[in-house]
C-alpha angles and dihedrals in degrees: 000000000000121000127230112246080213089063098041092049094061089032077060091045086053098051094043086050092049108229123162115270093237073058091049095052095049100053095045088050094054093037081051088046090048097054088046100058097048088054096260100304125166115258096221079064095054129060137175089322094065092042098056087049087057108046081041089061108047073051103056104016104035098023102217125182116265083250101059085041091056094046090049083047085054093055097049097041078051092052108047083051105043096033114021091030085229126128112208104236128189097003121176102210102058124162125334112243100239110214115259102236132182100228120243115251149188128241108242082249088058103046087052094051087050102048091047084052089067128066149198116018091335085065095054090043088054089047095048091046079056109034089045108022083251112171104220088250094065092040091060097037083055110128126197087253095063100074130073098191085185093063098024097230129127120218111222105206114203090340114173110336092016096276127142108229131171115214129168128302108209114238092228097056103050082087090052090035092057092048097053085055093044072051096051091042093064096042082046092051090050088052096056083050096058091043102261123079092143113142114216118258146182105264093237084067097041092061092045103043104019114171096013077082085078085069122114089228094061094054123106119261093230099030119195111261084239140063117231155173118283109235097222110030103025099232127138103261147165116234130176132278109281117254085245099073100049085044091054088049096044085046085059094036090059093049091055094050093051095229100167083204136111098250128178134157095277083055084079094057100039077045093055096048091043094056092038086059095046091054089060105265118149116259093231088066098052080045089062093038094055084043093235110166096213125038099231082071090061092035086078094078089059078074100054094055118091085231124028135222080283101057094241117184129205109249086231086061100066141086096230 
């Protein structure tokens, strides 16, 4: 199937720009979309117009989140100015107002339940979202060369935002955590053998450290069970185990616990800020473990607590 030199020419702009890939995806579906519902016309031809039928119609028709709405918004706001060189003025369709919600968390006992219903290395990734904040994206992008087990801290390269970050490595898990890289050792060792042996890295790192990608302390944590082909540089690479399959096995875990809870992978983290906060830690330090860049981001989780930073007690709940 041919590609369009339109598309590849924004696919370029994304990847000079550096965005993620899941980034990447995104923007191309909605320009695609975009293009689609105004009968493959060209975008240099269309303007805010367009632009308002369509977001009013993922609105009214398809009935997107304001979230989706806004990052469809995003792709086509990135497009008009890197491609078409147009900026979309007085529009009368701006960004949707998402809704402001308390996040929905698990009780220290629950997590708990819910992390000892999982096994193998999906147990240890849902130990280490809970034990660290971690969102599942960062746990499974964790290399060997991410923990100190001397000094029980994670290192969170380019997490959200593109932002390093350290955040806690629980005690209980260093033992499980030694025997997963004596594991990928052994897959990584295979792979040398049969003349790989390459990890997958941002293009901007291959480039800089080539082979040095063969070594054992650039490999996942939790590496893929498959070898496969890098989407930017073409090279026979090991990525990490896909975000579906922990989700499928949580999805189980959470059945067998009996959790009557909506419970996804984010509920971890939401899960880890609302119980340090609980054990008395200041809120400017889980700030600085989630990686949140301003502190009313952090100050969600106050609601989520029976009893907030005041002490407050339910009238029901007292003697006179």
């Amino acid at each position: 199937m041919s590609k369009s030199p339109f598309i590849e020419s924004i696919r370029n702009t994304i990847r000079t720009k550096r965005y993620s890939l899941r980034t990447e995806k995104a923007y191309l579906y909605w320009i695609r979309q975009f293009i689609i519902f105004h009968g493959k016309r060209h975008p240099k031809d269309m303007a805010e117009f367009e632009v308002e039928q369509f977001l009013t119609h993922l609105a009214v028709t398809k009935k997107v989140s304001p979230l989706t709405q806004n990052q469809a918004l995003c792709a086509l706001i990135f497009m008009f100015r890197h491609e078409v060189s147009k900026e979309l003025h007085n529009m009368q369709f701006q960004f949707a107002k998402t809704p402001k919600r308390i996040p929905q968390v698990l009780t220290h006992h629950e997590s708990l339940s819910v992390i000892h219903q999982l096994s193998g290395i999906h147990q240890l990734v849902a130990g280490l979202m809970y034990g660290g904040g971690l969102r599942v994206s960062e746990a499974l992008r964790l290399r060997i060369k991410d923990f100190d087990l001397e000094r029980n801290t994670v290192f969170v390269f380019r997490s959200k935002g593109q932002k390093d970050r350290m955040t806690l490595l629980p005690e209980n898990l260093k033992e499980d955590i030694a025997i997963q890289i004596e594991r990928v050792k052994d897959i990584h060792e295979q792979d040398l053998v049969d003349g790989f042996g390459m990890t997958s890295l941002p293009a901007s790192l291959i480039k800089k450290y080539g082979q040095a990608a063969k070594q054992l302390y650039w490999q996942y944590l939790f590496p893929s069970t498959t070898r496969c082909e890098h989407p930017y540089d073409g090279y026979t690479c090991r990525h990490h185990i896909h975000q579906t399959s922990f989700r499928k096995a949580l999805k189980k875990a959470v059945e067998r616990a009996n959790i009557p809870k909506r419970v996804t992978s984010h509920t971890f983290r939401h899960s880890f800020a609302t119980r340090m906060l609980e054990t008395g830690h200041d809120i400017r330090v889980v700030q600085e473990l989630l990686g949140h860049d301003d502190v009313k981001t952090t100050q969600i989780y106050t609601h989520v607590l029976g009893k907030n930073k005041f002490g407050a007690i339910s009238p029901m709940d007292t003697n006179r």
